[in-house]
Each structure stands twice: as C-alpha cells, then as structure tokens.
CSV table of C-alpha atoms and ligand atoms in Angstrom, one decimal:
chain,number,residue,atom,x,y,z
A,112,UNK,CA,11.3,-32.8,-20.8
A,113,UNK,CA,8.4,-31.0,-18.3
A,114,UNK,CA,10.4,-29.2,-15.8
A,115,UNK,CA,10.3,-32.1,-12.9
A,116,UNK,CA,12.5,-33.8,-15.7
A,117,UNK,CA,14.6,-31.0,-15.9
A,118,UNK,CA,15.1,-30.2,-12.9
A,119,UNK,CA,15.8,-33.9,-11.6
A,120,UNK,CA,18.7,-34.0,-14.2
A,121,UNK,CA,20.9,-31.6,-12.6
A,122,UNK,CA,23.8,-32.5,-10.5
A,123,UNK,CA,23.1,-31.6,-6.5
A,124,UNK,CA,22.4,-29.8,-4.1
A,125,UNK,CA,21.7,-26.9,-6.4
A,126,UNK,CA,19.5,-24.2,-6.4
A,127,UNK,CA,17.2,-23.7,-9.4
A,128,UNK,CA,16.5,-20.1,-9.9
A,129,UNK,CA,12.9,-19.8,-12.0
A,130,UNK,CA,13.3,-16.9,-14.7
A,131,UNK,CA,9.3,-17.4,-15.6
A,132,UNK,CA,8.1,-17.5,-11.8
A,133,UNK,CA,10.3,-14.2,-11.1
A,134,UNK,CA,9.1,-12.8,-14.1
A,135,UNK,CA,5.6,-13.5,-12.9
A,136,UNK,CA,6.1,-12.1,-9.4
A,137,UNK,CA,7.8,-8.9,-11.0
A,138,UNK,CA,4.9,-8.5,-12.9
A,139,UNK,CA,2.9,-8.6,-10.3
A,140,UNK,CA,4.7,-5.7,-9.0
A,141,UNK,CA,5.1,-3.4,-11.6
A,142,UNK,CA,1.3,-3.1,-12.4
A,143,UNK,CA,1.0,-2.1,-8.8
A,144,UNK,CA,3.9,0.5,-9.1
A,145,UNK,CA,2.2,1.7,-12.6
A,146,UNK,CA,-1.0,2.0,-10.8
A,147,UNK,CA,-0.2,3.0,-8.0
A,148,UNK,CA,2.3,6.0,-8.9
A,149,UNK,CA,4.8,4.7,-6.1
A,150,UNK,CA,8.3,3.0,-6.4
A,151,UNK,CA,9.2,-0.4,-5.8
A,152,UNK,CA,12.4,-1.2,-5.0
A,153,UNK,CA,14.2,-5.1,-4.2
A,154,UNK,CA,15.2,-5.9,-0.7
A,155,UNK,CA,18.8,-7.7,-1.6
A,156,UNK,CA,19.0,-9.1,1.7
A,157,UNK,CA,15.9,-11.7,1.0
A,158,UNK,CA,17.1,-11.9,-2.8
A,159,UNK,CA,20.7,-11.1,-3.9
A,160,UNK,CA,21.3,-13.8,-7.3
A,161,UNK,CA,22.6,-11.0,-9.2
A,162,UNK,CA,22.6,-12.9,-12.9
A,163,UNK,CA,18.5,-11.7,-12.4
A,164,UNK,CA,19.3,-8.2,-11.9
A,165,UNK,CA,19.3,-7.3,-15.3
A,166,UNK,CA,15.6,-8.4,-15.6
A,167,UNK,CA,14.4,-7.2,-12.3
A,168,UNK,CA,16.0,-3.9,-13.7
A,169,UNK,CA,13.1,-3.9,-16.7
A,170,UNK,CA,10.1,-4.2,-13.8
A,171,UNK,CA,11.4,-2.2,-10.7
A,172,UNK,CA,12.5,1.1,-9.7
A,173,UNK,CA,15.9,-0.2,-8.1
A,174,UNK,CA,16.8,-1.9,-5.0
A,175,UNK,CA,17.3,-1.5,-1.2
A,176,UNK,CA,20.2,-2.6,0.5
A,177,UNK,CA,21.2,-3.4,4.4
A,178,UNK,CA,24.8,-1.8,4.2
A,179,UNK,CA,27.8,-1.4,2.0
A,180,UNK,CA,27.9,-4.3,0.8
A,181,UNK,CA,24.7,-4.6,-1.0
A,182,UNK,CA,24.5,-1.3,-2.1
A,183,UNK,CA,27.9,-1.9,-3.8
A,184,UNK,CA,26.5,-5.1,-5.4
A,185,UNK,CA,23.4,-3.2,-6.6
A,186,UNK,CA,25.5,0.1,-8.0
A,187,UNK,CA,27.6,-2.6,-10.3
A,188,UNK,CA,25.3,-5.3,-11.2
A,189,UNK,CA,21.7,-3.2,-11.7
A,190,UNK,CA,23.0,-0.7,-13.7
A,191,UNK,CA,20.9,2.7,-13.5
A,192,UNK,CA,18.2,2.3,-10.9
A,193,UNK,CA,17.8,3.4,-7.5
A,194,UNK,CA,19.7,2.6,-4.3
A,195,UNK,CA,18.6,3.3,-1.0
A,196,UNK,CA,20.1,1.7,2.0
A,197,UNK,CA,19.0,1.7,6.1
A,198,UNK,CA,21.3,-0.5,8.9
A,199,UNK,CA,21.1,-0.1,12.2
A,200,UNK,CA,24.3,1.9,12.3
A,201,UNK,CA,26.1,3.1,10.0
A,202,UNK,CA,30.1,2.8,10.3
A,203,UNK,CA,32.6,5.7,9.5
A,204,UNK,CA,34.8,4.2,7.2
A,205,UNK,CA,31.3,3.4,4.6
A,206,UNK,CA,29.8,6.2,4.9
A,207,UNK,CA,31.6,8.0,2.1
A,208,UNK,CA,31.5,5.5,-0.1
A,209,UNK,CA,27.7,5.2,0.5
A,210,UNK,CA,27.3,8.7,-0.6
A,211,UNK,CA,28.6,8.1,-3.8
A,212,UNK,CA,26.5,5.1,-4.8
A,213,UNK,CA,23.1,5.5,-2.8
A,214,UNK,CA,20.7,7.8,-3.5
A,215,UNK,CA,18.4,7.6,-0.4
A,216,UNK,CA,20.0,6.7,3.5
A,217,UNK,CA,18.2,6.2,5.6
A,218,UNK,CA,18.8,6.0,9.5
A,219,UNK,CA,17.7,4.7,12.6
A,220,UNK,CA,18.4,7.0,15.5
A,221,UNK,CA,19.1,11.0,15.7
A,222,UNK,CA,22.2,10.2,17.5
A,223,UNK,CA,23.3,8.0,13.9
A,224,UNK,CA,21.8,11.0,11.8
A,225,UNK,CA,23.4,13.8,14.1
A,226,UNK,CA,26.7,12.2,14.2
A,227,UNK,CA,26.9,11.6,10.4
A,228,UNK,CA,25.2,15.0,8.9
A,229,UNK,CA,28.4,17.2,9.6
A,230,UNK,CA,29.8,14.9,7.0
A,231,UNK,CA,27.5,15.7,4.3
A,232,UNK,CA,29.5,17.6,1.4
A,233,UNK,CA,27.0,20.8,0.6
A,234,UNK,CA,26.5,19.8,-2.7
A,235,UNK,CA,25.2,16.2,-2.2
A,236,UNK,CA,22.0,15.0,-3.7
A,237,UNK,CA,21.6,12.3,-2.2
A,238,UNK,CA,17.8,11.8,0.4
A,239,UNK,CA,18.1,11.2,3.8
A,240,UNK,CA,15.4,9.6,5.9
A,241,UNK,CA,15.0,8.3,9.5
A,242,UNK,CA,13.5,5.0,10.1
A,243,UNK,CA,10.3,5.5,12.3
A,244,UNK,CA,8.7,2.3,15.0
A,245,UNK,CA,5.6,3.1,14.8
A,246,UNK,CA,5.0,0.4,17.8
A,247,UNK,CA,2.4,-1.5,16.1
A,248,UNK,CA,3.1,-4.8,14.3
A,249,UNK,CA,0.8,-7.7,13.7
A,250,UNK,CA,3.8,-10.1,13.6
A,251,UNK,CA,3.6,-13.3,16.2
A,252,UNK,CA,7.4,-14.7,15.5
A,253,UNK,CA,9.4,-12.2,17.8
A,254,UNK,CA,12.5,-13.0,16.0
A,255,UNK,CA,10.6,-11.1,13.3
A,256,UNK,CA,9.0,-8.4,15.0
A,257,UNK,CA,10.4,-5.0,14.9
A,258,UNK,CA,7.9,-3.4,16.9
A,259,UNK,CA,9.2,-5.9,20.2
A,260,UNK,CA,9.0,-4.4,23.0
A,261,UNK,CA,12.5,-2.8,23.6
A,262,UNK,CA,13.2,-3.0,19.5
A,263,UNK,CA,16.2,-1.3,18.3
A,264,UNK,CA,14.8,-1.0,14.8
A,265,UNK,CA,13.6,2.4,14.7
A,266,UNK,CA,12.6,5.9,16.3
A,267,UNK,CA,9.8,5.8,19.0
A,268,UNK,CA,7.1,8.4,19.0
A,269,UNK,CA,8.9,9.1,22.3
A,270,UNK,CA,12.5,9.6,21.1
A,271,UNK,CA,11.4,11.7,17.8
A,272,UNK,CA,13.1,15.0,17.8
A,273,UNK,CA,10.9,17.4,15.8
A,274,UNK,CA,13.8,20.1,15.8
A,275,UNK,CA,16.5,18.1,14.5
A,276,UNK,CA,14.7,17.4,10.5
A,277,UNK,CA,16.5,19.9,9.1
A,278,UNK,CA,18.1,18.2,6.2
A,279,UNK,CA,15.7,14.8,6.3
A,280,UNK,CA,13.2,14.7,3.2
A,281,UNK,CA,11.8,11.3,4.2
A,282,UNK,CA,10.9,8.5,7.1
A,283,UNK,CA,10.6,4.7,6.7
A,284,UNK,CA,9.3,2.3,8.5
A,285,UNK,CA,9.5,-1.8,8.0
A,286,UNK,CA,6.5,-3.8,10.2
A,287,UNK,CA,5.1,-6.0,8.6
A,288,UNK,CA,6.1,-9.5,7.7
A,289,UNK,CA,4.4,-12.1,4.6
A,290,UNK,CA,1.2,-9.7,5.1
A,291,UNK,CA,-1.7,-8.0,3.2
A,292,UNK,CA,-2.7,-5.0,2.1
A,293,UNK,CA,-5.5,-5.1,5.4
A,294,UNK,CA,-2.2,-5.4,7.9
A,295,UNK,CA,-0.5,-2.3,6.0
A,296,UNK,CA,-3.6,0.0,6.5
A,297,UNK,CA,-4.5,-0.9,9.9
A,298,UNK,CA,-0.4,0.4,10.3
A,299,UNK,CA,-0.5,3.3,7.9
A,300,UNK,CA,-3.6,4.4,10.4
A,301,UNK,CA,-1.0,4.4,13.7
A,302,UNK,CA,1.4,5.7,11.6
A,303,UNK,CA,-0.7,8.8,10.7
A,304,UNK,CA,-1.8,8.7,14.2
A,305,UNK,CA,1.3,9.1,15.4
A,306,UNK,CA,4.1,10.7,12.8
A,307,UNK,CA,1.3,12.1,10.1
A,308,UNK,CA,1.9,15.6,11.1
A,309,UNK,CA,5.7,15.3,10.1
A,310,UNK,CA,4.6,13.7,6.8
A,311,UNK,CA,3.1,17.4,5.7
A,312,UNK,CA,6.7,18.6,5.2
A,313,UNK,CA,8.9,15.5,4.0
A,314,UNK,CA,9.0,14.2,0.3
A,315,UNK,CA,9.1,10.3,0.7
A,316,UNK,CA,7.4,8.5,2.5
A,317,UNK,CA,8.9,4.5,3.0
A,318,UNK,CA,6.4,1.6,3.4
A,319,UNK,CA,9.4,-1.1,4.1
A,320,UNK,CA,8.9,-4.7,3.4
A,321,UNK,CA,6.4,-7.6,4.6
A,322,UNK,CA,4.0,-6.7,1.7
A,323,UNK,CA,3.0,-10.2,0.0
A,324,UNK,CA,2.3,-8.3,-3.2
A,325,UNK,CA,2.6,-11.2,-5.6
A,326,UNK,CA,0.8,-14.1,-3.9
A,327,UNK,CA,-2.4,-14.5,-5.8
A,328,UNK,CA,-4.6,-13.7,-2.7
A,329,UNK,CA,-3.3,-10.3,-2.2
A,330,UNK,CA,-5.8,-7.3,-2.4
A,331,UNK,CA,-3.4,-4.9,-4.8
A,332,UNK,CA,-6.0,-2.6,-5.5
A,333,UNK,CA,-6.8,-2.1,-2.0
A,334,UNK,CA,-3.1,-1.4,-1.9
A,335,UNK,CA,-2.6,1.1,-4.5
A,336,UNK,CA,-5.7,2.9,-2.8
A,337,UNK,CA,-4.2,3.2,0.0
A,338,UNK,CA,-0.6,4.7,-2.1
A,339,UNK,CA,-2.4,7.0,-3.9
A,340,UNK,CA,-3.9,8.0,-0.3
A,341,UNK,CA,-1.1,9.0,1.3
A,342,UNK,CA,0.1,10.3,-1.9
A,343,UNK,CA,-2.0,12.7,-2.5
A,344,UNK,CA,-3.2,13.6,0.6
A,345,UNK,CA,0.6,14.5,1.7
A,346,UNK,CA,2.1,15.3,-1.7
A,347,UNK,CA,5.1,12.9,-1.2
A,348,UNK,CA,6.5,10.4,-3.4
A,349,UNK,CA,6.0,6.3,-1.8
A,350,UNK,CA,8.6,3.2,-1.8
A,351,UNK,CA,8.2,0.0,-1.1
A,352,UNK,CA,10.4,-2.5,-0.7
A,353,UNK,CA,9.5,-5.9,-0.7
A,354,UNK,CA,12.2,-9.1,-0.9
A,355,UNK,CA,9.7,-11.8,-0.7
A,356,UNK,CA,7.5,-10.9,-2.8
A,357,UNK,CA,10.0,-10.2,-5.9
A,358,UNK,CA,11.4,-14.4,-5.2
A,359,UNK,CA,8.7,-16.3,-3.4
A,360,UNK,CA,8.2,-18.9,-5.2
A,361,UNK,CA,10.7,-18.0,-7.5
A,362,UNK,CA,13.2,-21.4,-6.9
A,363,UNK,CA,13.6,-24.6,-5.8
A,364,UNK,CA,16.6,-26.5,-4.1
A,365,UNK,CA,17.3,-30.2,-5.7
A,366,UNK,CA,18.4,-32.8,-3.6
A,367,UNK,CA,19.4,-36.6,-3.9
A,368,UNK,CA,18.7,-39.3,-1.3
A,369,UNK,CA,21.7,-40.8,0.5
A,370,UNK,CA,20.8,-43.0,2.7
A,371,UNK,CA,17.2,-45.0,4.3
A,372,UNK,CA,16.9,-45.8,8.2
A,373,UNK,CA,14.6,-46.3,11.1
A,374,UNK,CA,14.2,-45.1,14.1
A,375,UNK,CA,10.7,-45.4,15.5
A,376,UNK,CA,9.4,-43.6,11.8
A,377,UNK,CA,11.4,-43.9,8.5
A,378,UNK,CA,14.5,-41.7,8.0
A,379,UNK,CA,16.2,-40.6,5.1
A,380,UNK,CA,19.0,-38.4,4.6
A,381,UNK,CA,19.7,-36.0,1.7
A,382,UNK,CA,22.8,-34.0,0.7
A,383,UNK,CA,21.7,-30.9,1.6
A,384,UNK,CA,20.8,-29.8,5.2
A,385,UNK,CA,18.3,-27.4,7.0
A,386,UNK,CA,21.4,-25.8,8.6
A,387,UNK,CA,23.2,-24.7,6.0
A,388,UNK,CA,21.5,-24.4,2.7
A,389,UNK,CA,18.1,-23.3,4.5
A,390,UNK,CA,18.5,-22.0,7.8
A,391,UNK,CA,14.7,-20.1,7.6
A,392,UNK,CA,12.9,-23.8,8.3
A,393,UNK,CA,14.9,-24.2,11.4
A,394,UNK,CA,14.9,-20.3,12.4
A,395,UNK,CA,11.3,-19.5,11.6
A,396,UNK,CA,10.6,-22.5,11.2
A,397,UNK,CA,8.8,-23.9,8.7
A,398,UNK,CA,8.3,-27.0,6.9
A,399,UNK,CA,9.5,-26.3,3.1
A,400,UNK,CA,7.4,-28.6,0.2
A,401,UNK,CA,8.2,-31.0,-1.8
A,402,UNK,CA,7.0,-31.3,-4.9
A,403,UNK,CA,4.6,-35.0,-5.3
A,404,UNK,CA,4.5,-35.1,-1.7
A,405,UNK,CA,2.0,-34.4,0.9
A,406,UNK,CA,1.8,-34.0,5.1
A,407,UNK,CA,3.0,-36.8,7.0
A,408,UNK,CA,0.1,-39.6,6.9
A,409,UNK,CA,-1.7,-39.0,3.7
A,410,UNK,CA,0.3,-40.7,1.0
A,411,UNK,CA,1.3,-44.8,2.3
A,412,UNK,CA,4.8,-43.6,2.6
A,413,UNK,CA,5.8,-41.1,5.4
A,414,UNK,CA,9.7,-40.3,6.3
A,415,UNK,CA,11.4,-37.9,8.1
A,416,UNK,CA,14.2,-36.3,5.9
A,417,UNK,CA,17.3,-34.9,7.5
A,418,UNK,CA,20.4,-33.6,6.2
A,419,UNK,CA,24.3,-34.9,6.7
A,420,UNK,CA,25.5,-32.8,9.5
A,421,UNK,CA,26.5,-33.9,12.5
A,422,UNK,CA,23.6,-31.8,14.2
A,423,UNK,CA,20.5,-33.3,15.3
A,424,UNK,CA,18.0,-30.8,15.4
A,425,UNK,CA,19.5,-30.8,11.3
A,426,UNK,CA,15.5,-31.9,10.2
A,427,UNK,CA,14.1,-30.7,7.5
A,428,UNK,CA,10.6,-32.1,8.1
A,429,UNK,CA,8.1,-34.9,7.8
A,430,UNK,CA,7.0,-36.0,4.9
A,431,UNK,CA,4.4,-39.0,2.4
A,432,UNK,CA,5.1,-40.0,-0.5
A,433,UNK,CA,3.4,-42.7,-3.0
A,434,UNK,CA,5.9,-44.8,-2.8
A,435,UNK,CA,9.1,-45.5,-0.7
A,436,UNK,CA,11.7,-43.5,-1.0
A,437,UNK,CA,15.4,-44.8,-2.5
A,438,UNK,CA,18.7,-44.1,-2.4
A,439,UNK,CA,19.4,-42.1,-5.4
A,440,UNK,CA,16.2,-40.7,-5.2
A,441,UNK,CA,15.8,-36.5,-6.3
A,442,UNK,CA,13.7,-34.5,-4.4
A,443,UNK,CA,12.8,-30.9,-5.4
A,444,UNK,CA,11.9,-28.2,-3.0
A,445,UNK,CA,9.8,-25.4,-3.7
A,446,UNK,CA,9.9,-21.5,-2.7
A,447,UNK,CA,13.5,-22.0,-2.1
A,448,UNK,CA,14.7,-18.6,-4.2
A,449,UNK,CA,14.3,-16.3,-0.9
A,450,UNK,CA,16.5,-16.0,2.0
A,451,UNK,CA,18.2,-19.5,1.4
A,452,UNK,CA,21.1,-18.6,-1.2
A,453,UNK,CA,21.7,-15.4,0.7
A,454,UNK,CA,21.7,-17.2,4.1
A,455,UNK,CA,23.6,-20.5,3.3
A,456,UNK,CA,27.0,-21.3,5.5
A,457,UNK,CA,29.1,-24.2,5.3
A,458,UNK,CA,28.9,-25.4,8.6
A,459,UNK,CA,30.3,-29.1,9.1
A,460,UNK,CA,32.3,-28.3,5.6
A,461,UNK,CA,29.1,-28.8,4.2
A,462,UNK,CA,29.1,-27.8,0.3
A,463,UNK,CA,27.4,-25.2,-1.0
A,464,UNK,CA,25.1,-26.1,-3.5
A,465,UNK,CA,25.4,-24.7,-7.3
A,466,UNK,CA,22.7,-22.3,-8.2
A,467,UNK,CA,21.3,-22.3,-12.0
A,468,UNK,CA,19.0,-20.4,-13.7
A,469,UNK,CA,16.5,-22.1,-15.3
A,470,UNK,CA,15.3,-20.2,-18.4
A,471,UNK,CA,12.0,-19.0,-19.7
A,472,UNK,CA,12.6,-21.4,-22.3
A,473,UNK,CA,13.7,-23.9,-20.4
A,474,UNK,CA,17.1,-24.2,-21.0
A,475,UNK,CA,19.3,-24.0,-17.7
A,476,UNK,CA,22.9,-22.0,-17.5
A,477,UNK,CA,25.2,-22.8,-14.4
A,478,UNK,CA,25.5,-19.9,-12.8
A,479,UNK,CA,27.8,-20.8,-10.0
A,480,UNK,CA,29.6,-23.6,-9.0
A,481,UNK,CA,31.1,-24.2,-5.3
A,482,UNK,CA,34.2,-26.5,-4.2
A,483,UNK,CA,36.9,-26.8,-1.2
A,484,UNK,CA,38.3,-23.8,-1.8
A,485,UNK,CA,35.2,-21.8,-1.2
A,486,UNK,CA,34.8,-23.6,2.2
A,487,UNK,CA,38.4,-23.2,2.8
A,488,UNK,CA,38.8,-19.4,2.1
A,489,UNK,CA,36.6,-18.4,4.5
A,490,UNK,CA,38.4,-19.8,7.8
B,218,PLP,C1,13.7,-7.5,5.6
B,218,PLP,C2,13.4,-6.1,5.1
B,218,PLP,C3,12.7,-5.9,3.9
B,218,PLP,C4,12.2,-7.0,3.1
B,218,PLP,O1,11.2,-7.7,3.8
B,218,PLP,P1,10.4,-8.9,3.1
B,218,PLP,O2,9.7,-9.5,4.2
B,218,PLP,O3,11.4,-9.9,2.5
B,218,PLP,O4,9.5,-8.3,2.0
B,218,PLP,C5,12.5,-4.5,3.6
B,218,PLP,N1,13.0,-3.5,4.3
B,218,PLP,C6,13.7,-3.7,5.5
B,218,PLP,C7,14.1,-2.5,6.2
B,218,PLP,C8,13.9,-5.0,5.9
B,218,PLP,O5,14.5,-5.2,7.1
C-alpha cells in the first residue's frame, strides 16, 4: 500500500503523525544547530504528541514550554534535555516546582522578575532571562503580532531597567512568525540597536520562534551566519525555539464524507470540523490542503466542505476535485501535525479524533484513542 492507501484505511477523524516528515524537518534543524554552534529547542505549545519525543530527543537540544504544564510534560517524557519556559506571568504556587525541572525562565516584566527573585534558593542553577519587545515585527495578522502596539509580550526599550540585572544571564525575544532568515536579521539589527549594549554582559541570548527553518526555501546558511555573529561578537551562547518548523508538514488529519448538498455551490460535510479539530483555519485563517485536490475551479468538481457542528461559519474551505465527491468518501489533509492536536476542543460533543503514528516503515501504532468519557470529564 503507498501511503494515500494507508492512510485512507484508518478509522476517522484521526490524526496521522509522519515519523519520516518529522524526521526530515529535525534534520533540517540539527545541521543548523551543528553548524551553527547554537541550541535548538521545541516549542510544545505548536507541537506537544509526546510518543515523538524520544526521537526529537536524538536531533534537538530540548524543548521550551509556555508554563507548568508543559514543562512538566517535557521533564517526564524527553528525558535529559533542556527546559526552558517564559509565560506572561508566572503564578506563585508553580514557581517552585518550575525550579526544579527548568533550567532557563524566563520573564516578561521586572515587576514578574522582582516579585519572584527573593524566592530563588542561593544555590539554584537554574538561568534566568527577561523577554525583551524589541517593537519591530514584520507580522500582518495582529492576532499574531507581539510587537502590536500596546503588546503585553515583553519589555519595551522604555520600561528596561538597566539596574535591576543583577542575577539575569539572558534576554529573549519571540517576533517573528512562518519567516526567513532575511526577517530575523533585519530584527537582530533593532535588537542590537536597541538592547545590544546589555548583550556585552549576559550569557544567552534567545531568538524565540517564527523561524521557518525546515521549509526547503529557507536561507539556513544565512542563518547560521548570522548565529555565529552574535555569537562571537558577544561571547554568549544562542537558542532558538521554533514549533513549526520541528512539525510542519509533519501530519495529516483523515476524514470521511457524510453527507452531499446544495446550496447555490455543492456542499459536503465531513466528520471532523474547522472548530474543533483545527481551530488555526478559522483563527488565522487559512485554507488547509487536500491531498488530489486543487483551488476551487480547476478540477470539474468544486464543493464546499464543512464540518458537523451546529455553527455556521464551521467551513473548512472550498475545494475541485476530478470527480464528485461521495458519501463514504476519505479525504486527507496535509500539514495538520502543528497547532491542531494541541488546540482541539470538543465543542458541540464533537469527538476528538485518534492520533497514530505512522512509522518510517510504514507501519502505523494507535497512539490514542478518544470516547464519551473524554468529552464528559472535562464539564
Ligand atoms: C509560539 C512561540 C514559539 C514558537 O513559534 P513557531 O511560530 O511555532 O515557531 C516560540 N517561542 C515563543 C515565546 C512563542 O510564543
């Protein structure tokens, strides 16, 4: 069986995690960390399907996480790697507990780093850092934009207080979003411009996400100049900390047809739904592919496919095919590793779908399976 076959065989909605495409992507990412000198580390909140751990542990230097939760996730399921973690704020009653499991924290005000130093033990080892805005982005989608005007995702050139880095050996900042090396050194430049002179006396220096290291396009080896730039020219050590680029392209989502209509344009709806088991086409939005389809109009048959909730904006997009679509009919959507499995809800009681690994030999493993009870547990 090719893997079309194989994937139209299994029971839906699933996810299909690709073991050869993530290897691929990780990779991708490991020759820039070799050549580079720098860390890379996986942003769980994009990427969290912790049966690939073990492997991502073989490529990268560890992972990043948004809170307690993911860095707990990462300290039992990646084994020895690093952990660093940055939230917005930090809440008393995890702070203790992320001592013991991270090894970098990073914040994103003084007020969060004043209020939570005195609670340091003396002997800790772990790294702090403060999460710099910069206040240059080349982002469009607002939604996604740290650098929005009145952003509460980092520290402004205006609010950074040069006397209070006693005890911070680091600063991060996260701007970019699905860009290239071009976008990260037109930033690196403000950065420099604006928080370089800091940079002289810290140790790490954090490049955040948005880098689209493993698309095919992507200059690395402008990249990994500019690394070993900063590198050497401020003798700290560099992370980066992609999501999408360890999982893009890394899945796809299986769906069956459930029923044809018409309403001005052919309709079909499929058991799984924009909504819930990929939120990012409606929020960013985007129109997710299919695989032996094309845009509406260029194959004879073009329908508009929707999922089963009751909410009408639940569209996943427009779509030709060859031939007309039937009932029973599987459908397999790509790219659908990243920020779907992490983000899915059951909204309407909607099920969530199984997720299975598909192996680099092309068995597939179940790796979870969802019923009432999951749906029912969480209300
Ligand atoms: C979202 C995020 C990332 C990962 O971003 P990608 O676009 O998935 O590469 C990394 N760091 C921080 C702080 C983030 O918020």
């Amino acid at each position: 069986m090719n893997k079309t076959e194989i994937l139209k065989a299994l029971p839906t909605p699933c996810y299909v995690i690709d073991e050869q495409a993530l290897i691929k992507n990780l990779e991708a990412l490991h020759y820039v960390e070799e050549k580079a000198g720098c860390h890379i580390l996986l942003a769980q909140k994009a990427f969290s399907s912790y049966c690939t751990y073990p492997l991502i542990a073989k490529y990268l230097s560890g992972t990043t996480a948004s809170g307690i939760f993911e860095a707990r996730l990462a300290f039992e399921e990646m084994g020895d790697r690093q952990i660093h973690v940055f939230s917005p704020a930090y809440k008393d009653e995890d702070f203790d507990e992320l001592l013991k499991i991270c090894g970098h924290i990073v914040f994103n005000s003084f007020s969060q780093w004043k209020h939570f130093r005195s609670r340091i033990p003396s002997d800790c080892k772990v790294q702090f850092g403060l999460r710099i805005n910069p206040g240059y982005s080349e982002i469009e989608t607002e939604i996604y934009n740290p650098c929005a005007e009145n952003s509460r995702l980092g520290i402004t050139e205006e609010s950074f207080e040069e006397n209070e880095l006693d005890g911070i050996s680091g600063l991060h900042f996260h701007t970019m979003c699905e860009q290239g090396a071009d976008t990260l050194e037109r930033t690196l430049a403000v950065v420099e411009e604006k928080f370089g002179r800091y940079l002289y006396n810290m140790k790490w220096l954090n490049l955040g996400g948005g880098h689209h290291i493993s698309r095919p396009d992507y200059d690395r080896e402008k990249l990994i100049r500019l690394v070993r730039n900063i590198r050497e020219k401020y003798d700290l050590e560099v992370f980066i900390e992609p999501g999408e680029a360890v999982a893009i392209n890394a899945g796809f989502l299986v769906t069956t047809v459930l029923d044809i209509t018409k309403n001005g344009m052919n309709l079909a709806i499929v058991d799984t739904s924009a909504a819930c088991h990929m939120p990012d086409v409606l929020e960013m939005p985007y129109r997710p592919m299919i695989v032996g389809s094309e845009l509406p109009g260029v194959l004879p048959y073009t329908c508009r496919l929707g999922g089963p909730t009751c909410l009408a904006g639940d569209i996943i997009g427009d779509y030709s095919f060859e031939k007309p679509l039937s009932v029973g009919d599987k459908l397999i959507f790509t790219d659908m590793a990243m920020y779907t499995i992490v983000k899915n809800n059951t909204f309407n009681g909607m099920p969530l779908p199984s997720i299975y690994l598909l192996k680099a030999d092309g068995r597939t493993e179940l790796v979870k399976q969802f019923g009432y009870e999951d749906f029912k547990r969480r209300l």
